[in-house]
PDB file of C-alpha atoms and ligand atoms in Angstrom:
ATOM      1  CA  MET A1464    -217.369 -43.986  74.554  1.00 88.00           C
ATOM      2  CA  LYS A1465    -213.875 -45.212  75.306  1.00 92.00           C
ATOM      3  CA  VAL A1466    -211.426 -43.105  77.282  1.00 95.00           C
ATOM      4  CA  LEU A1467    -207.737 -43.628  77.994  1.00 97.00           C
ATOM      5  CA  ILE A1468    -206.305 -42.241  81.227  1.00 97.00           C
ATOM      6  CA  VAL A1469    -202.524 -41.861  81.412  1.00 97.00           C
ATOM      7  CA  GLU A1470    -201.596 -41.064  84.994  1.00 96.00           C
ATOM      8  CA  ASP A1471    -198.817 -42.386  87.236  1.00 95.00           C
ATOM      9  CA  GLU A1472    -200.294 -41.224  90.536  1.00 93.00           C
ATOM     10  CA  LYS A1473    -202.316 -44.218  91.635  1.00 94.00           C
ATOM     11  CA  LYS A1474    -204.801 -42.299  93.765  1.00 93.00           C
ATOM     12  CA  ILE A1475    -205.753 -39.858  91.018  1.00 93.00           C
ATOM     13  CA  ALA A1476    -205.770 -42.570  88.341  1.00 95.00           C
ATOM     14  CA  ASP A1477    -208.095 -44.833  90.327  1.00 95.00           C
ATOM     15  CA  TYR A1478    -210.364 -41.947  91.251  1.00 93.00           C
ATOM     16  CA  LEU A1479    -210.700 -40.861  87.624  1.00 95.00           C
ATOM     17  CA  ALA A1480    -211.180 -44.395  86.340  1.00 96.00           C
ATOM     18  CA  GLN A1481    -213.922 -45.087  88.859  1.00 95.00           C
ATOM     19  CA  GLY A1482    -215.723 -41.798  88.259  1.00 94.00           C
ATOM     20  CA  LEU A1483    -215.668 -42.132  84.484  1.00 95.00           C
ATOM     21  CA  THR A1484    -216.757 -45.768  84.619  1.00 93.00           C
ATOM     22  CA  GLU A1485    -219.708 -44.765  86.779  1.00 92.00           C
ATOM     23  CA  ALA A1486    -220.506 -42.038  84.256  1.00 91.00           C
ATOM     24  CA  GLY A1487    -220.845 -44.748  81.601  1.00 89.00           C
ATOM     25  CA  PHE A1488    -217.464 -44.614  79.888  1.00 93.00           C
ATOM     26  CA  VAL A1489    -215.272 -47.590  79.088  1.00 92.00           C
ATOM     27  CA  VAL A1490    -211.915 -46.744  80.648  1.00 95.00           C
ATOM     28  CA  ASP A1491    -208.393 -47.925  79.912  1.00 96.00           C
ATOM     29  CA  LEU A1492    -205.751 -46.966  82.426  1.00 96.00           C
ATOM     30  CA  ALA A1493    -202.055 -46.577  81.671  1.00 97.00           C
ATOM     31  CA  ARG A1494    -199.837 -46.000  84.688  1.00 95.00           C
ATOM     32  CA  THR A1495    -196.674 -45.197  82.765  1.00 95.00           C
ATOM     33  CA  GLY A1496    -195.929 -42.865  79.881  1.00 95.00           C
ATOM     34  CA  LEU A1497    -194.609 -45.763  77.846  1.00 95.00           C
ATOM     35  CA  ASP A1498    -197.840 -47.746  78.186  1.00 95.00           C
ATOM     36  CA  GLY A1499    -199.888 -44.632  77.530  1.00 96.00           C
ATOM     37  CA  HIS A1500    -197.850 -43.765  74.469  1.00 95.00           C
ATOM     38  CA  HIS A1501    -198.311 -47.264  73.064  1.00 95.00           C
ATOM     39  CA  LEU A1502    -202.071 -47.371  73.732  1.00 95.00           C
ATOM     40  CA  ALA A1503    -202.643 -43.830  72.420  1.00 94.00           C
ATOM     41  CA  LEU A1504    -201.070 -44.770  69.103  1.00 92.00           C
ATOM     42  CA  THR A1505    -202.553 -48.218  68.653  1.00 91.00           C
ATOM     43  CA  GLU A1506    -206.046 -48.272  70.191  1.00 89.00           C
ATOM     44  CA  ALA A1507    -209.187 -46.397  69.195  1.00 87.00           C
ATOM     45  CA  TYR A1508    -210.307 -43.910  71.857  1.00 92.00           C
ATOM     46  CA  ASP A1509    -212.846 -41.136  71.871  1.00 91.00           C
ATOM     47  CA  LEU A1510    -210.739 -39.121  74.304  1.00 95.00           C
ATOM     48  CA  ILE A1511    -207.416 -39.262  76.147  1.00 96.00           C
ATOM     49  CA  ILE A1512    -206.789 -37.771  79.583  1.00 96.00           C
ATOM     50  CA  LEU A1513    -203.078 -37.227  79.859  1.00 95.00           C
ATOM     51  CA  ASP A1514    -200.969 -36.308  82.864  1.00 92.00           C
ATOM     52  CA  VAL A1515    -198.170 -33.943  81.863  1.00 88.00           C
ATOM     53  CA  SER A1516    -195.676 -35.082  84.423  1.00 87.00           C
ATOM     54  CA  LEU A1517    -194.893 -38.779  84.002  1.00 90.00           C
ATOM     55  CA  PRO A1518    -191.671 -40.416  85.154  1.00 89.00           C
ATOM     56  CA  ASP A1519    -190.695 -42.037  81.846  1.00 92.00           C
ATOM     57  CA  VAL A1520    -192.237 -40.342  78.790  1.00 89.00           C
ATOM     58  CA  GLU A1521    -193.581 -36.835  79.357  1.00 87.00           C
ATOM     59  CA  GLY A1522    -197.174 -36.074  78.448  1.00 89.00           C
ATOM     60  CA  TRP A1523    -195.992 -33.500  75.901  1.00 86.00           C
ATOM     61  CA  ARG A1524    -194.141 -36.169  73.979  1.00 89.00           C
ATOM     62  CA  ILE A1525    -197.183 -38.404  73.813  1.00 93.00           C
ATOM     63  CA  VAL A1526    -199.495 -35.770  72.354  1.00 91.00           C
ATOM     64  CA  GLN A1527    -196.753 -34.623  70.002  1.00 90.00           C
ATOM     65  CA  SER A1528    -196.203 -38.072  68.506  1.00 90.00           C
ATOM     66  CA  MET A1529    -199.964 -38.668  68.345  1.00 90.00           C
ATOM     67  CA  ARG A1530    -200.421 -35.518  66.267  1.00 87.00           C
ATOM     68  CA  GLU A1531    -197.399 -36.323  64.116  1.00 86.00           C
ATOM     69  CA  ALA A1532    -198.940 -39.728  63.437  1.00 85.00           C
ATOM     70  CA  GLY A1533    -202.128 -37.989  62.309  1.00 83.00           C
ATOM     71  CA  SER A1534    -204.244 -38.940  65.325  1.00 85.00           C
ATOM     72  CA  ARG A1535    -206.986 -36.426  66.042  1.00 84.00           C
ATOM     73  CA  ILE A1536    -208.267 -37.977  69.262  1.00 90.00           C
ATOM     74  CA  PRO A1537    -209.113 -35.125  71.674  1.00 92.00           C
ATOM     75  CA  VAL A1538    -206.572 -34.791  74.496  1.00 93.00           C
ATOM     76  CA  LEU A1539    -207.244 -33.268  77.902  1.00 93.00           C
ATOM     77  CA  PHE A1540    -204.046 -32.447  79.774  1.00 90.00           C
ATOM     78  CA  LEU A1541    -203.731 -32.698  83.527  1.00 90.00           C
ATOM     79  CA  THR A1542    -201.081 -30.456  84.954  1.00 84.00           C
ATOM     80  CA  ALA A1543    -199.956 -29.678  88.459  1.00 76.00           C
ATOM     81  CA  ARG A1544    -198.019 -26.707  87.186  1.00 64.00           C
ATOM     82  CA  ASP A1545    -200.278 -23.782  86.731  1.00 61.00           C
ATOM     83  CA  SER A1546    -197.966 -21.726  84.565  1.00 62.00           C
ATOM     84  CA  VAL A1547    -198.895 -19.939  81.380  1.00 66.00           C
ATOM     85  CA  GLU A1548    -195.852 -21.480  79.700  1.00 70.00           C
ATOM     86  CA  ASP A1549    -197.051 -25.029  80.385  1.00 68.00           C
ATOM     87  CA  ARG A1550    -200.505 -24.336  79.063  1.00 69.00           C
ATOM     88  CA  VAL A1551    -199.235 -22.699  75.903  1.00 71.00           C
ATOM     89  CA  LYS A1552    -196.815 -25.563  75.280  1.00 75.00           C
ATOM     90  CA  GLY A1553    -199.542 -28.158  75.715  1.00 74.00           C
ATOM     91  CA  LEU A1554    -201.984 -26.398  73.462  1.00 75.00           C
ATOM     92  CA  GLU A1555    -199.317 -25.686  70.846  1.00 77.00           C
ATOM     93  CA  LEU A1556    -198.369 -29.341  70.699  1.00 80.00           C
ATOM     94  CA  GLY A1557    -201.934 -30.308  69.973  1.00 80.00           C
ATOM     95  CA  ALA A1558    -203.734 -30.759  73.284  1.00 83.00           C
ATOM     96  CA  ASP A1559    -207.344 -29.619  73.189  1.00 85.00           C
ATOM     97  CA  ASP A1560    -207.777 -28.477  76.771  1.00 85.00           C
ATOM     98  CA  TYR A1561    -206.044 -28.651  80.127  1.00 83.00           C
ATOM     99  CA  LEU A1562    -207.019 -28.910  83.750  1.00 86.00           C
ATOM    100  CA  VAL A1563    -204.896 -27.832  86.699  1.00 82.00           C
ATOM    101  CA  LYS A1564    -204.606 -30.196  89.651  1.00 84.00           C
ATOM    102  CA  PRO A1565    -206.265 -30.409  92.054  1.00 83.00           C
ATOM    103  CA  PHE A1566    -209.646 -30.332  90.325  1.00 85.00           C
ATOM    104  CA  ALA A1567    -213.175 -31.413  91.146  1.00 86.00           C
ATOM    105  CA  PHE A1568    -214.386 -34.494  89.301  1.00 91.00           C
ATOM    106  CA  ALA A1569    -217.490 -32.612  88.166  1.00 89.00           C
ATOM    107  CA  GLU A1570    -215.264 -30.117  86.392  1.00 87.00           C
ATOM    108  CA  LEU A1571    -213.292 -32.854  84.680  1.00 93.00           C
ATOM    109  CA  LEU A1572    -216.497 -34.510  83.528  1.00 92.00           C
ATOM    110  CA  ALA A1573    -217.780 -31.204  82.153  1.00 88.00           C
ATOM    111  CA  ARG A1574    -214.544 -30.699  80.187  1.00 89.00           C
ATOM    112  CA  VAL A1575    -214.659 -34.269  78.915  1.00 92.00           C
ATOM    113  CA  ARG A1576    -218.206 -33.837  77.648  1.00 88.00           C
ATOM    114  CA  THR A1577    -217.342 -30.526  76.003  1.00 84.00           C
ATOM    115  CA  LEU A1578    -214.384 -32.071  74.182  1.00 87.00           C
ATOM    116  CA  LEU A1579    -216.430 -35.042  73.064  1.00 86.00           C
ATOM    117  CA  ARG A1580    -219.164 -32.741  71.833  1.00 79.00           C
ATOM    118  CA  ARG A1581    -216.631 -30.701  69.881  1.00 73.00           C
ATOM    119  CA  GLY A1582    -215.143 -33.853  68.405  1.00 60.00           C
ATOM    120  CA  THR A1583    -218.525 -35.297  67.553  1.00 48.00           C
ATOM    121  CA  VAL A1584    -219.875 -32.124  66.009  1.00 40.00           C
ATOM    122  CA  ALA A1585    -216.882 -31.909  63.699  1.00 42.00           C
ATOM    123  CA  THR A1586    -217.305 -35.397  62.319  1.00 42.00           C
ATOM    124  CA  THR A1587    -220.979 -36.285  62.579  1.00 43.00           C
ATOM    125  CA  ASP A1588    -224.335 -35.448  64.065  1.00 56.00           C
ATOM    126  CA  THR A1589    -224.739 -35.766  67.819  1.00 72.00           C
ATOM    127  CA  THR A1590    -227.932 -37.775  67.486  1.00 82.00           C
ATOM    128  CA  LEU A1591    -227.879 -41.314  66.134  1.00 86.00           C
ATOM    129  CA  ARG A1592    -231.059 -42.374  64.341  1.00 90.00           C
ATOM    130  CA  VAL A1593    -232.310 -45.701  63.077  1.00 92.00           C
ATOM    131  CA  ALA A1594    -235.943 -45.658  61.948  1.00 92.00           C
ATOM    132  CA  ASP A1595    -237.893 -44.034  64.812  1.00 94.00           C
ATOM    133  CA  LEU A1596    -235.187 -44.811  67.385  1.00 96.00           C
ATOM    134  CA  GLU A1597    -233.069 -41.848  68.468  1.00 95.00           C
ATOM    135  CA  LEU A1598    -230.021 -41.718  70.704  1.00 93.00           C
ATOM    136  CA  ASP A1599    -228.871 -38.275  71.794  1.00 87.00           C
ATOM    137  CA  LEU A1600    -225.159 -38.478  72.629  1.00 79.00           C
ATOM    138  CA  LEU A1601    -225.022 -35.125  74.384  1.00 74.00           C
ATOM    139  CA  ARG A1602    -228.058 -35.338  76.585  1.00 79.00           C
ATOM    140  CA  ARG A1603    -227.546 -39.094  76.859  1.00 84.00           C
ATOM    141  CA  ARG A1604    -231.187 -39.725  76.083  1.00 91.00           C
ATOM    142  CA  VAL A1605    -232.904 -42.376  74.052  1.00 96.00           C
ATOM    143  CA  SER A1606    -236.383 -42.242  72.568  1.00 96.00           C
ATOM    144  CA  ARG A1607    -238.446 -44.295  70.194  1.00 97.00           C
ATOM    145  CA  ASP A1608    -241.405 -42.883  68.332  1.00 94.00           C
ATOM    146  CA  GLY A1609    -240.895 -39.776  70.450  1.00 93.00           C
ATOM    147  CA  LYS A1610    -241.276 -41.644  73.736  1.00 95.00           C
ATOM    148  CA  ARG A1611    -238.433 -41.516  76.227  1.00 96.00           C
ATOM    149  CA  ILE A1612    -236.670 -44.798  77.041  1.00 97.00           C
ATOM    150  CA  VAL A1613    -234.678 -44.910  80.270  1.00 96.00           C
ATOM    151  CA  LEU A1614    -231.493 -46.970  80.011  1.00 95.00           C
ATOM    152  CA  THR A1615    -228.689 -47.814  82.407  1.00 92.00           C
ATOM    153  CA  ALA A1616    -225.200 -46.577  81.538  1.00 88.00           C
ATOM    154  CA  LYS A1617    -224.245 -49.998  80.136  1.00 89.00           C
ATOM    155  CA  GLU A1618    -227.439 -50.343  78.136  1.00 94.00           C
ATOM    156  CA  PHE A1619    -226.823 -46.904  76.687  1.00 92.00           C
ATOM    157  CA  ALA A1620    -223.255 -47.827  75.724  1.00 90.00           C
ATOM    158  CA  LEU A1621    -224.476 -51.056  74.159  1.00 94.00           C
ATOM    159  CA  LEU A1622    -227.185 -49.321  72.141  1.00 96.00           C
ATOM    160  CA  GLU A1623    -224.756 -46.603  71.079  1.00 91.00           C
ATOM    161  CA  LEU A1624    -222.350 -49.231  69.751  1.00 90.00           C
ATOM    162  CA  LEU A1625    -225.104 -51.091  67.886  1.00 94.00           C
ATOM    163  CA  MET A1626    -226.438 -47.864  66.365  1.00 92.00           C
ATOM    164  CA  ARG A1627    -223.017 -46.521  65.377  1.00 84.00           C
ATOM    165  CA  ARG A1628    -222.376 -49.767  63.541  1.00 85.00           C
ATOM    166  CA  ARG A1629    -225.859 -50.215  62.212  1.00 88.00           C
ATOM    167  CA  GLY A1630    -226.226 -53.116  59.783  1.00 89.00           C
ATOM    168  CA  GLU A1631    -223.006 -54.724  60.943  1.00 87.00           C
ATOM    169  CA  VAL A1632    -223.135 -58.055  62.766  1.00 91.00           C
ATOM    170  CA  LEU A1633    -221.217 -57.488  65.988  1.00 91.00           C
ATOM    171  CA  PRO A1634    -219.705 -60.585  67.567  1.00 89.00           C
ATOM    172  CA  ARG A1635    -220.031 -60.981  71.323  1.00 88.00           C
ATOM    173  CA  SER A1636    -216.264 -60.665  71.654  1.00 84.00           C
ATOM    174  CA  LEU A1637    -216.356 -57.187  70.120  1.00 83.00           C
ATOM    175  CA  ILE A1638    -219.300 -56.110  72.261  1.00 89.00           C
ATOM    176  CA  ALA A1639    -217.499 -57.443  75.345  1.00 85.00           C
ATOM    177  CA  SER A1640    -214.362 -55.448  74.625  1.00 79.00           C
ATOM    178  CA  GLN A1641    -216.137 -52.236  73.605  1.00 79.00           C
ATOM    179  CA  VAL A1642    -218.849 -52.048  76.222  1.00 85.00           C
ATOM    180  CA  TRP A1643    -217.575 -54.073  79.179  1.00 81.00           C
ATOM    181  CA  ASP A1644    -213.875 -53.792  78.563  1.00 70.00           C
ATOM    182  CA  MET A1645    -213.513 -57.492  79.165  1.00 68.00           C
ATOM    183  CA  ASN A1646    -212.214 -60.431  77.158  1.00 65.00           C
ATOM    184  CA  PHE A1647    -214.310 -62.943  75.318  1.00 60.00           C
ATOM    185  CA  ASP A1648    -213.229 -65.554  77.872  1.00 60.00           C
ATOM    186  CA  SER A1649    -215.246 -63.713  80.465  1.00 55.00           C
ATOM    187  CA  ASP A1650    -218.868 -64.571  81.094  1.00 60.00           C
ATOM    188  CA  THR A1651    -220.525 -63.766  77.759  1.00 64.00           C
ATOM    189  CA  ASN A1652    -223.906 -64.497  79.297  1.00 83.00           C
ATOM    190  CA  VAL A1653    -223.663 -60.917  80.575  1.00 86.00           C
ATOM    191  CA  ILE A1654    -224.019 -59.720  76.986  1.00 89.00           C
ATOM    192  CA  ASP A1655    -227.020 -61.912  76.203  1.00 91.00           C
ATOM    193  CA  VAL A1656    -228.749 -60.742  79.359  1.00 92.00           C
ATOM    194  CA  ALA A1657    -228.021 -57.090  78.547  1.00 93.00           C
ATOM    195  CA  ILE A1658    -229.309 -57.531  74.984  1.00 96.00           C
ATOM    196  CA  ARG A1659    -232.487 -59.106  76.340  1.00 96.00           C
ATOM    197  CA  ARG A1660    -233.012 -56.137  78.694  1.00 96.00           C
ATOM    198  CA  LEU A1661    -232.279 -53.677  75.924  1.00 97.00           C
ATOM    199  CA  ARG A1662    -234.757 -55.402  73.618  1.00 97.00           C
ATOM    200  CA  ALA A1663    -237.418 -55.306  76.287  1.00 97.00           C
ATOM    201  CA  LYS A1664    -237.028 -51.543  76.449  1.00 97.00           C
ATOM    202  CA  VAL A1665    -236.368 -50.729  72.798  1.00 97.00           C
ATOM    203  CA  ASP A1666    -238.285 -53.341  70.800  1.00 97.00           C
ATOM    204  CA  ASP A1667    -240.965 -55.090  72.844  1.00 96.00           C
ATOM    205  CA  ALA A1668    -243.612 -52.405  72.546  1.00 94.00           C
ATOM    206  CA  PHE A1669    -243.102 -52.021  68.782  1.00 94.00           C
ATOM    207  CA  ASP A1670    -243.989 -54.154  65.756  1.00 93.00           C
ATOM    208  CA  ALA A1671    -240.799 -53.299  63.902  1.00 94.00           C
ATOM    209  CA  LYS A1672    -237.943 -54.998  65.748  1.00 96.00           C
ATOM    210  CA  LEU A1673    -234.555 -53.326  65.401  1.00 97.00           C
ATOM    211  CA  ILE A1674    -232.225 -55.603  67.387  1.00 97.00           C
ATOM    212  CA  HIS A1675    -231.640 -58.963  65.727  1.00 96.00           C
ATOM    213  CA  THR A1676    -229.758 -62.094  66.698  1.00 95.00           C
ATOM    214  CA  VAL A1677    -227.592 -63.648  64.025  1.00 93.00           C
ATOM    215  CA  ARG A1678    -227.233 -67.203  65.163  1.00 91.00           C
ATOM    216  CA  GLY A1679    -223.692 -68.231  65.953  1.00 86.00           C
ATOM    217  CA  MET A1680    -222.376 -64.794  65.017  1.00 89.00           C
ATOM    218  CA  GLY A1681    -223.682 -62.054  67.226  1.00 92.00           C
ATOM    219  CA  TYR A1682    -226.088 -59.151  67.154  1.00 95.00           C
ATOM    220  CA  VAL A1683    -227.052 -56.522  64.617  1.00 95.00           C
ATOM    221  CA  LEU A1684    -229.224 -53.445  64.773  1.00 96.00           C
ATOM    222  CA  ASP A1685    -231.090 -52.425  61.659  1.00 94.00           C
ATOM    223  CA  VAL A1686    -234.555 -51.839  60.250  1.00 91.00           C
ATOM    224  CA  PRO A1687    -236.366 -55.178  59.806  1.00 84.00           C
ATOM    225  CA  ASP A1688    -236.230 -55.207  55.969  1.00 76.00           C
ATOM    226  CA  ALA A1689    -232.481 -54.768  55.863  1.00 64.00           C
ATOM    227  CA  ALA A1690    -231.590 -57.203  58.638  1.00 52.00           C
TER     228      ALA A1690
HETATM  229 CA1   CA B2670    -197.775 -37.400  87.469  1.00 95.72          CA
END
């Protein structure tokens, strides 16, 4: 899951980015409204956390132009101003929820998960399934043939990506940008190692292998007959 944080206060921005990264999200950080506005309209995110009060472009404006452009990415507003007027304005312009500063990280995380759940429920099921492999997005659990598989946050993100794009050969560069938020120039060995670990957990104990290497191209997850 990829999240954009638009926040000019360095301390809060870094704190949020670190917390969400540790919780298994891929995080982009925009420190100005202009950057945030650009990213919100051009990149694919599952959720945007948006500070209302930014020095250049106000948070309101960003959500307004997102909605005008037809973007339905859930937006969580951060506001220091706990006035009814601010909340109403934000929600009217298309924000999905708001949080008043200061807030506890646990509360933010709870709101984020609720918004993602809402978004996911509207578009698709919250459990991804390929053959007997199941990935529960809400409880963040994976099982195969009914047996629980314990994954790290990165392994979970990697498996989620592979399952969401089942049958599609994913180049390492795409996996790097979606799961590690790094460029292809970075050490791609990281991806091969992670795939190996994931296979050990997901495939090794089963006859039907789901994760396949497509030589020179990347990786694909599918049932053996189709791959
Ligand atoms: Ca601010």
